[in-house]
Coordinates of C-alpha atoms and ligand atoms in Angstrom, one line a residue:
M1 CA -23.2 -12.9 24.3
R2 CA -25.4 -9.9 25.1
T3 CA -23.2 -8.4 27.7
E4 CA -20.1 -9.2 25.5
A5 CA -21.7 -7.7 22.5
R6 CA -21.7 -4.4 24.3
Q7 CA -17.9 -4.3 24.6
S8 CA -17.3 -3.2 21.0
E9 CA -20.1 -0.7 21.2
V10 CA -18.7 0.7 24.5
L11 CA -15.2 1.0 23.1
W12 CA -16.4 2.5 19.9
E13 CA -18.4 5.2 21.8
E14 CA -15.4 5.9 23.9
S15 CA -13.2 6.2 20.7
L16 CA -15.8 8.6 19.2
S17 CA -15.3 10.8 22.2
L18 CA -11.5 10.8 21.9
F19 CA -10.5 10.6 18.2
P20 CA -11.9 12.5 15.3
G21 CA -14.5 10.2 13.7
G22 CA -13.4 7.6 16.3
V23 CA -10.3 6.6 14.4
N24 CA -6.6 7.2 14.0
S25 CA -6.7 6.9 10.2
P26 CA -9.8 7.8 8.2
V27 CA -10.7 4.7 6.1
R28 CA -11.0 2.7 9.3
A29 CA -14.2 4.6 10.1
F30 CA -16.2 2.5 7.6
R31 CA -17.8 5.7 6.2
A32 CA -17.7 4.3 2.7
V33 CA -19.6 1.1 3.6
G34 CA -21.7 2.2 6.6
G35 CA -22.2 0.6 10.0
R36 CA -20.0 0.6 13.0
P37 CA -16.4 -0.3 12.5
L38 CA -15.0 -3.4 14.1
V39 CA -13.0 -2.8 17.2
L40 CA -10.3 -5.5 17.2
S41 CA -8.6 -7.0 20.2
S42 CA -6.4 -9.8 18.8
A43 CA -5.5 -11.7 15.7
R44 CA -3.7 -14.9 14.6
G45 CA -2.9 -16.3 11.2
A46 CA -5.7 -15.2 8.8
A47 CA -8.2 -14.3 11.5
V48 CA -8.9 -11.2 13.5
R49 CA -11.0 -11.2 16.6
D50 CA -13.1 -8.2 17.8
A51 CA -13.6 -7.0 21.4
D52 CA -16.7 -9.3 21.7
G53 CA -14.7 -12.4 20.7
V54 CA -16.2 -12.6 17.2
S55 CA -13.8 -13.8 14.6
Y56 CA -13.4 -12.6 11.0
L57 CA -11.3 -14.0 8.1
D58 CA -9.2 -11.1 7.3
F59 CA -8.2 -9.8 3.8
V60 CA -7.0 -6.4 5.1
G61 CA -3.8 -7.7 6.5
S62 CA -3.0 -4.3 8.1
W63 CA -3.3 -2.8 4.6
G64 CA -0.8 -5.2 3.1
A65 CA 1.8 -5.2 5.8
L66 CA 1.1 -8.7 7.1
I67 CA 2.1 -11.0 4.3
L68 CA 2.8 -13.8 6.7
G69 CA -0.6 -13.3 8.4
H70 CA -1.1 -12.0 12.0
A71 CA 1.4 -12.6 14.7
P72 CA 3.5 -15.2 13.0
A73 CA 5.4 -17.1 15.8
D74 CA 8.9 -16.4 14.5
V75 CA 8.3 -12.6 14.0
A76 CA 6.5 -12.3 17.3
A77 CA 9.4 -14.0 19.0
A78 CA 12.0 -11.8 17.3
V79 CA 10.0 -8.7 18.4
A80 CA 9.8 -9.9 22.0
A81 CA 13.5 -10.7 22.1
A82 CA 14.4 -7.3 20.6
A83 CA 12.2 -5.5 23.1
E84 CA 13.9 -7.3 25.9
R85 CA 17.3 -6.0 24.7
G86 CA 16.0 -2.4 24.5
M87 CA 13.2 -0.5 22.8
S88 CA 15.0 2.4 21.3
F89 CA 18.6 3.7 21.4
G90 CA 18.7 6.6 19.0
M91 CA 22.1 5.4 18.0
P92 CA 23.3 2.9 15.3
T93 CA 22.3 -0.6 16.3
E94 CA 23.6 -4.0 15.3
G95 CA 20.3 -5.1 13.6
E96 CA 20.2 -2.2 11.1
P97 CA 22.8 -3.5 8.6
V98 CA 21.3 -7.0 8.7
L99 CA 17.9 -5.7 7.6
A100 CA 19.5 -3.4 5.1
R101 CA 21.4 -6.3 3.4
L102 CA 18.2 -8.3 3.2
I103 CA 16.5 -5.4 1.6
Q104 CA 19.3 -4.9 -0.8
S105 CA 19.2 -8.6 -1.8
A106 CA 15.7 -7.9 -3.0
F107 CA 16.2 -4.4 -4.3
P108 CA 19.7 -4.1 -5.8
S109 CA 18.9 -0.6 -6.9
M110 CA 19.0 0.5 -3.3
E111 CA 22.7 1.0 -3.0
R112 CA 22.2 3.2 -0.1
M113 CA 19.1 3.5 2.0
R114 CA 17.7 5.2 5.1
F115 CA 15.1 3.8 7.5
V116 CA 12.2 6.0 8.6
S117 CA 8.9 5.2 10.4
S118 CA 6.2 5.5 7.8
G119 CA 5.6 5.3 4.1
T120 CA 4.6 9.0 4.2
E121 CA 8.1 9.9 5.5
A122 CA 9.8 7.7 2.9
A123 CA 8.0 9.3 -0.1
M124 CA 8.3 12.8 1.3
S125 CA 12.0 12.3 1.9
A126 CA 12.6 10.7 -1.5
I127 CA 11.1 13.7 -3.1
R128 CA 13.3 16.1 -1.1
V129 CA 16.4 14.1 -2.1
A130 CA 15.3 14.2 -5.7
R131 CA 14.8 18.0 -5.6
G132 CA 18.1 18.4 -3.7
I133 CA 20.3 16.5 -6.2
T134 CA 18.6 17.8 -9.3
G135 CA 18.1 21.4 -8.2
R136 CA 14.7 21.2 -9.9
T137 CA 11.3 21.9 -8.4
R138 CA 8.6 19.9 -10.2
I139 CA 7.3 16.5 -9.3
V140 CA 5.1 14.4 -11.5
K141 CA 2.6 12.0 -9.8
F142 CA -0.4 10.1 -11.0
A143 CA -4.0 10.6 -9.9
G144 CA -5.1 7.7 -7.7
C145 CA -1.6 6.8 -6.6
Y146 CA -1.1 7.5 -2.9
H147 CA 2.3 8.4 -1.5
G148 CA 1.3 9.3 2.0
H149 CA 0.0 12.6 3.4
S150 CA 2.9 15.0 3.0
D151 CA 1.7 18.3 1.6
A152 CA 3.3 18.2 -1.8
L153 CA 2.0 14.7 -2.5
L154 CA -1.6 15.5 -1.3
A155 CA -2.3 17.1 -4.7
R156 CA -5.1 16.6 -7.1
A157 CA -5.2 17.3 -10.8
G158 CA -6.0 20.8 -11.8
S159 CA -8.6 21.2 -14.5
G160 CA -7.7 21.4 -18.1
I161 CA -4.0 21.4 -19.0
A162 CA -2.2 19.5 -16.2
T163 CA 0.2 21.9 -14.9
L164 CA -0.6 23.2 -11.4
G165 CA -1.5 20.6 -8.9
L166 CA -4.3 21.7 -6.5
P167 CA -4.4 21.0 -2.8
G168 CA -5.9 17.5 -2.2
S169 CA -6.8 18.4 1.4
A170 CA -7.9 21.4 3.4
G171 CA -4.8 22.8 5.1
V172 CA -2.5 22.1 2.2
T173 CA -1.6 25.4 0.6
A174 CA -1.7 26.1 -3.1
A175 CA 2.0 26.8 -2.9
A176 CA 2.8 23.4 -1.5
T177 CA 1.2 21.6 -4.4
A178 CA 2.1 24.2 -7.1
D179 CA 5.1 22.2 -8.2
T180 CA 3.2 18.9 -8.3
I181 CA 1.9 17.8 -11.7
V182 CA -0.8 15.3 -11.5
L183 CA -1.4 13.1 -14.6
P184 CA -3.8 10.2 -15.3
Y185 CA -2.2 6.8 -14.6
N186 CA -1.3 4.8 -17.7
D187 CA -1.5 8.0 -19.9
L188 CA 1.7 8.1 -21.8
A189 CA 0.6 10.9 -24.1
A190 CA 0.1 13.1 -21.0
V191 CA 3.5 12.1 -19.7
R192 CA 5.2 12.8 -23.0
S193 CA 3.6 16.2 -23.4
T194 CA 4.4 17.1 -19.8
F195 CA 8.1 16.2 -20.4
A196 CA 8.0 18.2 -23.7
A197 CA 6.8 21.3 -21.9
H198 CA 8.6 21.0 -18.5
G199 CA 11.2 18.3 -18.8
A200 CA 14.1 20.5 -17.6
T201 CA 12.2 21.4 -14.4
I202 CA 11.0 18.0 -13.4
A203 CA 13.0 16.6 -10.4
A204 CA 11.2 13.3 -10.3
V205 CA 8.4 11.1 -11.4
I206 CA 6.9 9.2 -8.5
V207 CA 4.7 6.2 -9.3
E208 CA 3.1 3.1 -7.7
P209 CA 4.4 0.6 -10.2
V210 CA 1.2 -1.3 -9.7
A211 CA -1.3 1.0 -8.3
A212 CA -3.1 -0.2 -5.2
N213 CA -4.7 2.9 -3.8
M214 CA -7.5 3.3 -6.3
G215 CA -8.1 -0.4 -6.0
V216 CA -5.6 -2.5 -7.9
V217 CA -4.8 -0.9 -11.3
R218 CA -2.1 -2.5 -13.4
P219 CA 0.3 -0.5 -15.5
R220 CA -0.3 -1.0 -19.2
P221 CA 2.6 -2.7 -21.0
G222 CA 5.2 -0.1 -21.8
F223 CA 4.0 2.5 -19.3
L224 CA 6.7 2.0 -16.7
D225 CA 9.4 1.4 -19.4
E226 CA 8.6 4.7 -20.9
L227 CA 8.6 6.5 -17.6
R228 CA 12.1 5.1 -17.1
A229 CA 13.2 6.2 -20.6
L230 CA 11.8 9.8 -20.3
T231 CA 13.2 10.4 -16.9
S232 CA 16.6 9.2 -17.9
R233 CA 16.6 11.2 -21.1
D234 CA 15.7 14.5 -19.3
G235 CA 17.7 14.1 -16.2
S236 CA 14.8 13.5 -13.8
L237 CA 14.7 10.8 -11.3
L238 CA 12.3 7.8 -11.3
I239 CA 10.9 7.0 -7.9
F240 CA 9.1 3.7 -7.5
D241 CA 6.8 3.9 -4.5
E242 CA 6.9 0.2 -3.6
V243 CA 5.4 0.7 -0.1
I244 CA 2.7 -1.8 -1.1
T245 CA 4.3 -3.7 -4.0
G246 CA 7.7 -4.2 -2.3
F247 CA 8.0 -7.8 -1.1
R248 CA 4.4 -8.3 -2.2
V249 CA 4.3 -8.8 -6.0
A250 CA 7.7 -10.5 -5.7
F251 CA 10.5 -10.5 -3.1
G252 CA 12.1 -7.8 -5.2
G253 CA 8.8 -6.0 -5.8
A254 CA 7.8 -4.5 -9.2
Q255 CA 11.4 -3.9 -10.0
E256 CA 12.1 -7.7 -10.0
R257 CA 8.9 -8.3 -12.0
T258 CA 9.7 -5.6 -14.6
G259 CA 13.5 -5.5 -14.7
I260 CA 13.2 -1.7 -14.4
R261 CA 15.7 -0.1 -12.0
A262 CA 14.3 2.9 -10.2
D263 CA 16.6 5.7 -9.1
L264 CA 14.9 5.8 -5.7
T265 CA 12.6 3.3 -4.1
C266 CA 10.2 3.7 -1.2
L267 CA 9.3 0.7 0.9
G268 CA 7.2 0.2 4.0
K269 CA 4.5 -2.1 5.3
I270 CA 6.0 -5.6 4.8
A271 CA 9.5 -4.2 5.3
G272 CA 8.6 -3.6 8.9
G273 CA 6.8 -6.8 9.5
G274 CA 3.8 -5.0 10.9
L275 CA 5.7 -2.5 13.0
P276 CA 6.3 1.1 12.1
L277 CA 9.2 1.0 9.7
A278 CA 9.7 2.3 6.1
V279 CA 12.7 2.8 3.9
Y280 CA 13.8 4.9 1.1
G281 CA 16.9 4.4 -0.9
G282 CA 18.6 4.2 -4.3
R283 CA 21.6 5.2 -6.2
R284 CA 24.6 5.9 -4.0
D285 CA 25.4 9.3 -5.5
I286 CA 21.8 10.4 -5.0
M287 CA 21.5 9.1 -1.4
D288 CA 24.9 10.5 -0.5
T289 CA 23.4 14.0 -0.8
L290 CA 21.7 13.3 2.6
A291 CA 23.0 14.8 5.8
P292 CA 25.6 14.2 7.3
L293 CA 27.3 13.7 3.9
G294 CA 25.4 16.3 2.0
S295 CA 23.0 19.2 2.3
V296 CA 19.6 17.4 2.2
Y297 CA 18.3 17.2 5.7
Q298 CA 16.2 14.3 7.0
A299 CA 16.2 12.7 10.5
G300 CA 14.1 10.7 12.9
T301 CA 14.2 9.9 16.6
L302 CA 12.8 6.4 16.1
S303 CA 14.3 5.8 12.7
G304 CA 15.8 2.3 12.6
N305 CA 14.0 1.4 15.8
P306 CA 15.4 -2.0 16.9
V307 CA 12.1 -3.6 17.6
A308 CA 10.7 -2.7 14.2
V309 CA 14.0 -3.7 12.5
A310 CA 13.7 -7.1 14.2
A311 CA 10.2 -7.6 12.9
G312 CA 11.2 -6.6 9.4
T313 CA 14.3 -8.9 9.5
A314 CA 12.3 -11.9 10.7
T315 CA 9.7 -11.3 8.0
L316 CA 12.1 -10.8 5.1
R317 CA 14.1 -13.8 6.2
R318 CA 11.1 -16.0 5.8
L319 CA 10.2 -14.4 2.4
A320 CA 13.7 -14.6 1.1
S321 CA 13.5 -18.3 0.4
G322 CA 10.9 -17.6 -2.3
E323 CA 8.7 -20.5 -1.2
A324 CA 6.2 -18.1 0.3
Y325 CA 5.5 -16.5 -3.2
A326 CA 4.5 -19.8 -4.8
L327 CA 2.0 -20.4 -2.0
L328 CA 0.7 -16.9 -2.2
E329 CA 0.2 -17.2 -5.9
Q330 CA -1.7 -20.4 -5.5
R331 CA -4.0 -19.0 -2.9
A332 CA -4.6 -15.7 -4.6
A333 CA -5.2 -17.4 -8.0
A334 CA -7.8 -19.6 -6.3
L335 CA -9.4 -16.6 -4.7
E336 CA -9.5 -14.8 -8.1
A337 CA -10.9 -17.8 -9.9
G338 CA -13.5 -18.4 -7.2
L339 CA -14.6 -14.8 -7.2
L340 CA -14.9 -14.7 -11.0
E341 CA -17.0 -17.8 -10.9
A342 CA -19.2 -16.5 -8.1
M343 CA -19.6 -13.2 -10.0
R344 CA -20.7 -15.0 -13.1
W345 CA -23.1 -17.2 -11.2
A346 CA -24.6 -14.1 -9.5
G347 CA -24.6 -12.1 -12.8
A348 CA -22.8 -9.4 -10.9
G349 CA -21.1 -7.7 -13.8
C350 CA -18.0 -6.8 -11.9
S351 CA -14.4 -7.2 -12.6
V352 CA -11.5 -8.7 -10.6
V353 CA -8.0 -7.2 -10.9
R354 CA -5.3 -9.3 -9.4
E355 CA -1.6 -8.8 -9.2
A356 CA 0.2 -11.5 -7.3
S357 CA -1.4 -11.7 -3.8
M358 CA -3.4 -8.5 -4.0
L359 CA -6.7 -8.0 -5.8
T360 CA -9.7 -5.7 -6.0
V361 CA -13.2 -6.6 -7.0
F362 CA -14.4 -3.6 -8.9
F363 CA -18.0 -2.9 -9.4
T364 CA -17.2 -1.8 -12.9
P365 CA -17.8 -3.9 -16.0
Q366 CA -14.2 -3.6 -17.1
P367 CA -11.0 -3.4 -15.1
P368 CA -10.1 0.3 -14.7
A369 CA -6.9 1.8 -16.2
N370 CA -6.9 4.9 -14.1
L371 CA -8.7 6.8 -11.4
E372 CA -11.4 8.3 -13.5
E373 CA -12.4 4.8 -14.7
A374 CA -12.1 3.4 -11.1
E375 CA -14.4 6.2 -9.8
R376 CA -17.1 5.0 -12.1
A377 CA -17.5 2.0 -9.8
D378 CA -20.9 1.5 -8.2
T379 CA -19.9 2.2 -4.6
E380 CA -23.4 1.6 -3.3
R381 CA -23.2 -2.0 -4.6
F382 CA -19.7 -2.3 -3.2
A383 CA -21.0 -1.2 0.2
R384 CA -23.7 -3.9 0.1
F385 CA -21.2 -6.5 -1.0
F386 CA -18.9 -5.5 1.9
R387 CA -21.7 -5.8 4.4
G388 CA -22.8 -9.1 3.0
L389 CA -19.2 -10.4 3.5
L390 CA -18.9 -9.0 6.9
A391 CA -22.1 -10.6 8.0
R392 CA -20.6 -13.9 6.9
G393 CA -17.4 -13.4 8.9
I394 CA -15.3 -12.1 6.0
L395 CA -13.4 -8.8 6.4
I396 CA -12.3 -7.0 3.3
P397 CA -11.1 -3.4 3.1
P398 CA -14.0 -1.1 3.8
S399 CA -13.6 0.8 0.5
Q400 CA -14.0 0.1 -3.2
F401 CA -10.6 1.8 -3.7
E402 CA -8.4 -0.6 -1.8
A403 CA -6.7 -3.9 -2.3
W404 CA -7.5 -7.2 -0.6
F405 CA -4.4 -8.9 0.6
V406 CA -3.8 -12.6 0.8
S407 CA -1.2 -13.9 3.3
T408 CA 0.6 -17.2 3.7
A409 CA -1.7 -17.8 6.6
H410 CA -4.7 -18.1 4.3
E411 CA -5.4 -21.8 3.9
A412 CA -7.2 -23.4 1.0
E413 CA -10.3 -23.7 3.2
D414 CA -10.2 -20.0 4.0
I415 CA -10.3 -19.2 0.3
A416 CA -13.2 -21.5 -0.2
R417 CA -15.1 -20.0 2.6
A418 CA -14.5 -16.5 1.3
V419 CA -15.6 -17.5 -2.2
A420 CA -18.8 -19.1 -0.9
A421 CA -19.6 -16.0 1.1
A422 CA -18.8 -13.8 -1.9
G423 CA -21.3 -15.8 -4.0
E424 CA -24.1 -14.9 -1.6
A425 CA -22.9 -11.3 -1.0
F426 CA -22.8 -10.7 -4.8
R427 CA -26.4 -11.7 -5.0
E428 CA -27.4 -9.5 -2.1
A429 CA -25.5 -6.6 -3.7
A430 CA -27.1 -7.0 -7.1
Ligands
PMP501 N1 2.9 4.8 -0.4 C1 2.0 3.9 -0.7 C2 2.0 3.2 -2.1 C3 1.0 3.5 0.2 O1 0.1 2.6 -0.1 C4 1.0 4.2 1.5 C5 0.0 3.8 2.5 N2 -1.0 2.9 2.3 C6 2.0 5.1 1.7 C7 2.9 5.5 0.7 C8 2.0 5.9 3.0 O2 2.4 5.0 4.0 P1 2.1 5.2 5.5 O3 0.6 5.0 5.7 O4 2.9 4.2 6.2 O5 2.5 6.6 5.9

């Protein structure tokens, strides 16, 4: 065990000498919770295994991509078979329309779509299309919603009257975010006054229909409906970023749950079955502004990659039957109920926000309605809670502001184990 235990350490040291902060995406560095990040080597079902052979019950699920758990046999076989046939062609391939039809069966609003390789690309491109077809410049987004790291979307709210978005990262210019208006999530008054002042210049409103990047924050009743109404009225487009909610909160995502039809939709994560694939699409007249039909340019060498398409297709085929969602609901509801009970027992004074098979334990007395409220969370206590869970073999996202994801591979016993560990971790975190 001792020699083995060095393996993660060695790999982590090596990574630190190669990658900024040791990682290829920042939240993986565990900075918000402390300690050395796990270095993983394999996974199956609901469990991941680190380089020392230590197993953890996983609620990260590759940040929501793995709704069927790790390496499901049918998806892995489809991937292997596709790889044998060729890894990339850079030409239309036979699998693309198959996946597109499956996506369309879930999201009828996606009359035309385009495959890309990341959610960042999907959201960035959707915005370009929205600006292209409307000839308008401004974008409205909501604080705490994440739409990838493209410049215009890495904006934070300016102080005072919400007009100019400010760069949310060094290296993003003020010009790149000047046309991004950042409003508080769930704040219809702010949306109404923004439309009153700038309606004619707003190309699109982009929103996570259930926010999952400040922890899970639900839309208030009427919030999304009014976004639909205001955008329609003023000739702006409504973009639902369903990179997380797509195929997660229902097969047809938030659009199925709410009955709202977005003009443009972004998908990723589950759509690629764990491989790099994302999608944006929507109304035919809007999407037909893309090259080669129209004047909005967007392209990708690996777009529609056949191996990723095979993974997405195998995943969506399994989800299409609908049975998976009943199971996910059962498991996630049991997790929620167990966590609530454990919290009460430990007098933890937290809240649990769940939407379908994603949830967040907030170290706030009340479920937050927006970023400002979410940021009041006691992140020190969260960090202790995280470490308590990890010490008991349970891996949750290493940040207060992320969602836990339940997969079809989580068995009833897994949920019970997580709840028991949480009971102890809540007391340690108190
Ligand atoms: N949109 C949403 C809602 C997301 O959650 C994410 C990533 N978590 C993205 C876009 C960006 O996707 P990617 O990381 O694949 O670029």
